[in-house]
Tab-separated table of C-alpha atoms in Angstrom:
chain	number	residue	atom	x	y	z
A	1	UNK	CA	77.049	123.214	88.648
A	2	UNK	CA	80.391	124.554	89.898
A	3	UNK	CA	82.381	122.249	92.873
A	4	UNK	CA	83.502	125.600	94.285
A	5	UNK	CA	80.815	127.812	94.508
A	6	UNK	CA	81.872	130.788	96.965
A	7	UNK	CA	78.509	132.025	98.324
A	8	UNK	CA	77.893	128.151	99.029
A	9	UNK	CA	80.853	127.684	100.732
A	10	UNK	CA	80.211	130.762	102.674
A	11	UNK	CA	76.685	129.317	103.683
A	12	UNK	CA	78.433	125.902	104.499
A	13	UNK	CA	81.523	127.940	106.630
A	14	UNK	CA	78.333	129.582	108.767
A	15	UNK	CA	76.295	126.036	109.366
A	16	UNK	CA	79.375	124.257	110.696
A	17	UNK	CA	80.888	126.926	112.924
A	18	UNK	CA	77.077	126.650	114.684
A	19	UNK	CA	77.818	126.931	118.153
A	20	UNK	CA	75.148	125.164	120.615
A	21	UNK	CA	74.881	128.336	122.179
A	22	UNK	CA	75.100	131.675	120.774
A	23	UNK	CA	74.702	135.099	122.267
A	24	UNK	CA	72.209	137.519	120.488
A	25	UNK	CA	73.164	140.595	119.285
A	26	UNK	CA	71.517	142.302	122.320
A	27	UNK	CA	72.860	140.588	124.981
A	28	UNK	CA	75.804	141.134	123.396
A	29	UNK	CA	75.171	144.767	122.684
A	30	UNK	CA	74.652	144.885	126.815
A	31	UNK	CA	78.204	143.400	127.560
A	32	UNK	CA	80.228	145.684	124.775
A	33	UNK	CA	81.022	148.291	126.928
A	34	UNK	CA	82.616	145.901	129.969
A	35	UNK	CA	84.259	143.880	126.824
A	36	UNK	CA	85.732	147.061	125.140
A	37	UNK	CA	86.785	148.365	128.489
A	38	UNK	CA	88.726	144.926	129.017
A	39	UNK	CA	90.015	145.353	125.499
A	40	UNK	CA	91.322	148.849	126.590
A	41	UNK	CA	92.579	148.261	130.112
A	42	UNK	CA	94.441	144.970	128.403
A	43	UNK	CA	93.059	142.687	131.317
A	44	UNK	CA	91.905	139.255	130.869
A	45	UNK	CA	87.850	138.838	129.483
A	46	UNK	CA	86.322	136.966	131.768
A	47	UNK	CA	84.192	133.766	131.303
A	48	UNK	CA	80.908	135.553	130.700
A	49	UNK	CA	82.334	137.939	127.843
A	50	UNK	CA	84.220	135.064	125.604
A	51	UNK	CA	80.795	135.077	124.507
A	52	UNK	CA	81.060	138.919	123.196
A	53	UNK	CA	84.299	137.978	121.282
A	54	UNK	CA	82.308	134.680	119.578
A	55	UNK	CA	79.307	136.653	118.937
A	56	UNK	CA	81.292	139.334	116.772
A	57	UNK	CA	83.158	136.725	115.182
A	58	UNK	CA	80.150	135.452	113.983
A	59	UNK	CA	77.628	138.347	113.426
A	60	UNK	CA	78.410	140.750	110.740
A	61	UNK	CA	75.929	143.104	112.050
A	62	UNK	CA	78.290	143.524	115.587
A	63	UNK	CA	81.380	143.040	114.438
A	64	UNK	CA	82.649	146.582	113.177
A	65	UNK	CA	81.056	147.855	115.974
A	66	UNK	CA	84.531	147.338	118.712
A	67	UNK	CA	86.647	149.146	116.200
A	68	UNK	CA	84.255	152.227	115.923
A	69	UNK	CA	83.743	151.997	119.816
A	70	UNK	CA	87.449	151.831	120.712
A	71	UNK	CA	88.030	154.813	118.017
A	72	UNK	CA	85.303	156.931	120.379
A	73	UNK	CA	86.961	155.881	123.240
A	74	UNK	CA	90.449	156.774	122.274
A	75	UNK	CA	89.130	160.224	120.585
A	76	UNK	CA	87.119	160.707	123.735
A	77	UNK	CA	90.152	160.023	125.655
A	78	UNK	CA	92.370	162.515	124.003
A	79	UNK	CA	89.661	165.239	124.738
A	80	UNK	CA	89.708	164.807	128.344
A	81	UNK	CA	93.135	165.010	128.490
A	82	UNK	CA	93.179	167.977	126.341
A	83	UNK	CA	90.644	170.025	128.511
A	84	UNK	CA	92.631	168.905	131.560
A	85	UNK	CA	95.419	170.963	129.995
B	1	UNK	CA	69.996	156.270	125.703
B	2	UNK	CA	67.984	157.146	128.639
B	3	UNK	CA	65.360	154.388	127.624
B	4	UNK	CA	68.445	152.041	127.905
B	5	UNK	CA	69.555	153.355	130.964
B	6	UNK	CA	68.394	150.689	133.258
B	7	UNK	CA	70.107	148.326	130.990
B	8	UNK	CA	73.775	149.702	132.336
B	9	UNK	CA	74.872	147.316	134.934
B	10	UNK	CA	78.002	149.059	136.096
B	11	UNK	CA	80.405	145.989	135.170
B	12	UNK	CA	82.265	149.022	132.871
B	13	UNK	CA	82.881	152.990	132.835
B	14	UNK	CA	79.926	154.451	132.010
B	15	UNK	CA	81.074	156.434	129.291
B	16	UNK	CA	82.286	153.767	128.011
B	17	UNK	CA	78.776	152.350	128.022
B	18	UNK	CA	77.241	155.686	126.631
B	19	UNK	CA	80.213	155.368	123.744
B	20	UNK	CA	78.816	152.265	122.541
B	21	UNK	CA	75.314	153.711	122.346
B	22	UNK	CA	76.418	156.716	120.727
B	23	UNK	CA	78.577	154.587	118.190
B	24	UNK	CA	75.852	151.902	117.436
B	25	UNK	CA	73.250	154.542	116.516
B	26	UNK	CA	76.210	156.578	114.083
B	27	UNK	CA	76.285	152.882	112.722
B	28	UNK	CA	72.707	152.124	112.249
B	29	UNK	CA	72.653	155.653	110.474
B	30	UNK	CA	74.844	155.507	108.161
B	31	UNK	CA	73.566	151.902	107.168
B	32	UNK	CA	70.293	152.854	106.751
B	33	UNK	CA	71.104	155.618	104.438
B	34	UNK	CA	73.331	153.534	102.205
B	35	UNK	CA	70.801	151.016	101.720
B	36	UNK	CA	67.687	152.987	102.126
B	37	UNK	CA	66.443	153.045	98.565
B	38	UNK	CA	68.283	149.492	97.521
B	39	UNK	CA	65.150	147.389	96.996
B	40	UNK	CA	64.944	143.397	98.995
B	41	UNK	CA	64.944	141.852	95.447
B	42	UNK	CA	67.873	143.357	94.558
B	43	UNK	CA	69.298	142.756	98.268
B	44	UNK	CA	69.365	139.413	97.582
B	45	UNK	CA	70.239	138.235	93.644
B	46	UNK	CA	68.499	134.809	93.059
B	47	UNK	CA	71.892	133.848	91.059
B	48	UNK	CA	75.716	134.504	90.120
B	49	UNK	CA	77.831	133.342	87.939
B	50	UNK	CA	79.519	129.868	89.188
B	51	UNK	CA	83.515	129.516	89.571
B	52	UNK	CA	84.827	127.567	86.729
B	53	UNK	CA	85.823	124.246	88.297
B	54	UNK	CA	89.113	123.436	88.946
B	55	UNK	CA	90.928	122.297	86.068
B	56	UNK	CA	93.363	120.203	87.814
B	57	UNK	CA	91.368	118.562	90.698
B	58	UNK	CA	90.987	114.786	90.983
B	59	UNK	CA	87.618	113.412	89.674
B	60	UNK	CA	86.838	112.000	92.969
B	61	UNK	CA	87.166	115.233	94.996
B	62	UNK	CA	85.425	117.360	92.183
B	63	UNK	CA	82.362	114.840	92.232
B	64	UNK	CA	81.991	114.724	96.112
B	65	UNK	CA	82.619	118.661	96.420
B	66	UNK	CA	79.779	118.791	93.533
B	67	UNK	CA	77.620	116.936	95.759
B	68	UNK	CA	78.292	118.686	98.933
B	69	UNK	CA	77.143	121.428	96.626
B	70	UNK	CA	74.019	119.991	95.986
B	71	UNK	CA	72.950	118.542	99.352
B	72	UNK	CA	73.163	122.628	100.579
B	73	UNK	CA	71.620	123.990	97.592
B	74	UNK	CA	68.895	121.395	98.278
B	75	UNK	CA	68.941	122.264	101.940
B	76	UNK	CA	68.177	126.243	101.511
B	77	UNK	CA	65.434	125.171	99.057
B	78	UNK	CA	63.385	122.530	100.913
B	79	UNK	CA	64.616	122.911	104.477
B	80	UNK	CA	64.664	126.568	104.986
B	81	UNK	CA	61.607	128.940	105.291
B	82	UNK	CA	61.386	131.744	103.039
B	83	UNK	CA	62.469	134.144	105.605
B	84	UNK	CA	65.609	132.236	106.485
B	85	UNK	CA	66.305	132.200	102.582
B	86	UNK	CA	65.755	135.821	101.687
B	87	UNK	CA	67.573	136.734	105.440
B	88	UNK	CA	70.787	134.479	104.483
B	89	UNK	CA	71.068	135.408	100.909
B	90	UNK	CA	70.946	139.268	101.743
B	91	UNK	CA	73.505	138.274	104.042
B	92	UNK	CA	75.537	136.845	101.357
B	93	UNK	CA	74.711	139.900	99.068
B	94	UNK	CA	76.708	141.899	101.852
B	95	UNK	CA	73.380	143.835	103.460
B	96	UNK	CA	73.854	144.858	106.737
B	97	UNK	CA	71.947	142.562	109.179
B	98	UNK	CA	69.899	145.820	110.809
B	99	UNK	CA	68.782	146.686	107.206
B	100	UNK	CA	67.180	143.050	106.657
B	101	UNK	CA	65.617	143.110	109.748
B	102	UNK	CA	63.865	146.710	108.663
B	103	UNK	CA	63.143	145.008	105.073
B	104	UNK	CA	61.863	141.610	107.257
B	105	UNK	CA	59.397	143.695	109.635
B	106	UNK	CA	61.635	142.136	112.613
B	107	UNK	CA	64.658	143.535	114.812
B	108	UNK	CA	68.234	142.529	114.856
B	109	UNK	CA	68.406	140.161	117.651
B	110	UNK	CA	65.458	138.473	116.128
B	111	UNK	CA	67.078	137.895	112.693
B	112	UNK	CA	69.956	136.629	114.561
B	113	UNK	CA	67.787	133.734	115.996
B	114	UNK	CA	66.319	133.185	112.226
B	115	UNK	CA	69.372	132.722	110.460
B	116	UNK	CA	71.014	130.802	113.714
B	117	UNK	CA	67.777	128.385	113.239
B	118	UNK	CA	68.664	128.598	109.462
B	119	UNK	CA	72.556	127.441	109.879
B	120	UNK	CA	71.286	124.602	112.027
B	121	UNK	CA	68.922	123.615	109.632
B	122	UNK	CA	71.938	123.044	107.080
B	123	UNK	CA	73.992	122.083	109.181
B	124	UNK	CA	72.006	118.658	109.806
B	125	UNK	CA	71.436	118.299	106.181
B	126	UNK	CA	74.796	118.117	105.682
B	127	UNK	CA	75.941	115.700	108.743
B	128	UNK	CA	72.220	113.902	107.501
B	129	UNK	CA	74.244	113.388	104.048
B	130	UNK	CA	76.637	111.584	106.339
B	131	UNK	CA	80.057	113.931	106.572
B	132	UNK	CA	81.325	114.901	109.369
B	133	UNK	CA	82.531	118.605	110.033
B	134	UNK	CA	85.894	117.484	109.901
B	135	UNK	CA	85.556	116.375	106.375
B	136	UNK	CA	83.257	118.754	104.861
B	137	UNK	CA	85.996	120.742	105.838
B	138	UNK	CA	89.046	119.363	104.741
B	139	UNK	CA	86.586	119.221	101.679
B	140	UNK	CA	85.907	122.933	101.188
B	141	UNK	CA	90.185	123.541	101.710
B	142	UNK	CA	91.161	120.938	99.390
B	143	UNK	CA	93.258	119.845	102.369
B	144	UNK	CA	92.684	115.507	102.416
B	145	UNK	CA	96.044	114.797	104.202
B	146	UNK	CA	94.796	114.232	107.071
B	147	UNK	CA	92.190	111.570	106.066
């Protein structure tokens, strides 16, 4: 048996960063918008969405979704401003 | 997105909000049709091929690594259910969560909460072994300078 097996390690890395609370991925889901909107307007995240930026640190499922979101907000962004000539 | 609608609270734009809902379905799509006709079994490979062990690595640190090793692999057999196992290990095979949860007859936020009840399971199988974080840690970097 190999002392540095990677998937292992990987299994060991996501038992020990176990935090005692942990936001789903739909309560987090419900406070992405506020969170990317933060993200956007460059203003602090308060208290109740650190646990947005934990969650996607964590959750491999969520955490591509900010990048795609900002994306659709910045190509949404340069629409508007398009159509408003 | 008008089934989620009374889930906007109004704490961001709402096209911001209607973004996100557009972007997480796009996501879910495109998931689902990469690993629509990939098979659970072959989601999640019962083996790999080991790393070669380190050639220049005390004895010491091999032999307790090797048995951190073993206390885990231990761990996901006896202390995990078989849903925590098969969720994890896809996982590790690189499966997107969503696509799992589809294979596992459950929903995302659900196999969140299994494989969170799986971590903590190993997690106090290891700390049970009697490490602390700190060391299993300075274990996995090969980092002991601080011991």
């Amino acid at each position: 048996m190999s002392e540095r097996d990677p998937k292992l390690q990987t299994v060991i890395d996501m038992a020990l960063s176990l935090l005692p609370h942990e936001m789903g991925c739909d309560n987090c889901f419900d406070y992405l918008a506020a969170y990317a909107d933060h993200m956007t307007n460059g203003t602090t995240i308060p208290e109740h969405l650190r646990m947005v930026r934990e969650h996607l640190a964590r959750c491999v499922s969520c955490e591509e979704e900010p990048t795609f979101l900002l994306e659709a907000m910045k190509a949404q962004g340069e629409e508007h401003n398009n159509a408003e000539g | 997105m008008q089934n989620r609608l009374q889930k906007y609270r109004g704490d961001g734009r709402f096209v911001t909000w209607a973004l996100s809902i557009a972007t997480r379905v796009a996501l879910s799509e495109m998931r689902r049709a990469q690993w629509k006709d990939v098979s659970l079994d072959a989601m999640s490979p019962a083996g790999h091929l080991p790393a070669p062990a380190s050639q220049d690595s005390p004895v010491n640190i091999v032999y307790e690594r090797m048995r951190l090793m073993d206390v885990v692999r231990t761990a996901i057999g006896e202390k995990l259910t078989a849903k925590q196992r098969d969720a994890i290990q896809a996982e590790l095979a690189g499966v997107p969560p969503e696509e799992i949860a589809n294979r596992l007859g459950t929903n995302r936020n659900a196999l969140y909460k299994l494989v969170y009840d799986g971590r903590a399971r190993l997690k106090e199988a290891i700390l049970a072994a009697g490490w602390s974080e700190e060391h299993v840690r300075s274990m996995l970097s090969g980092d002991y300078s601080h011991e």
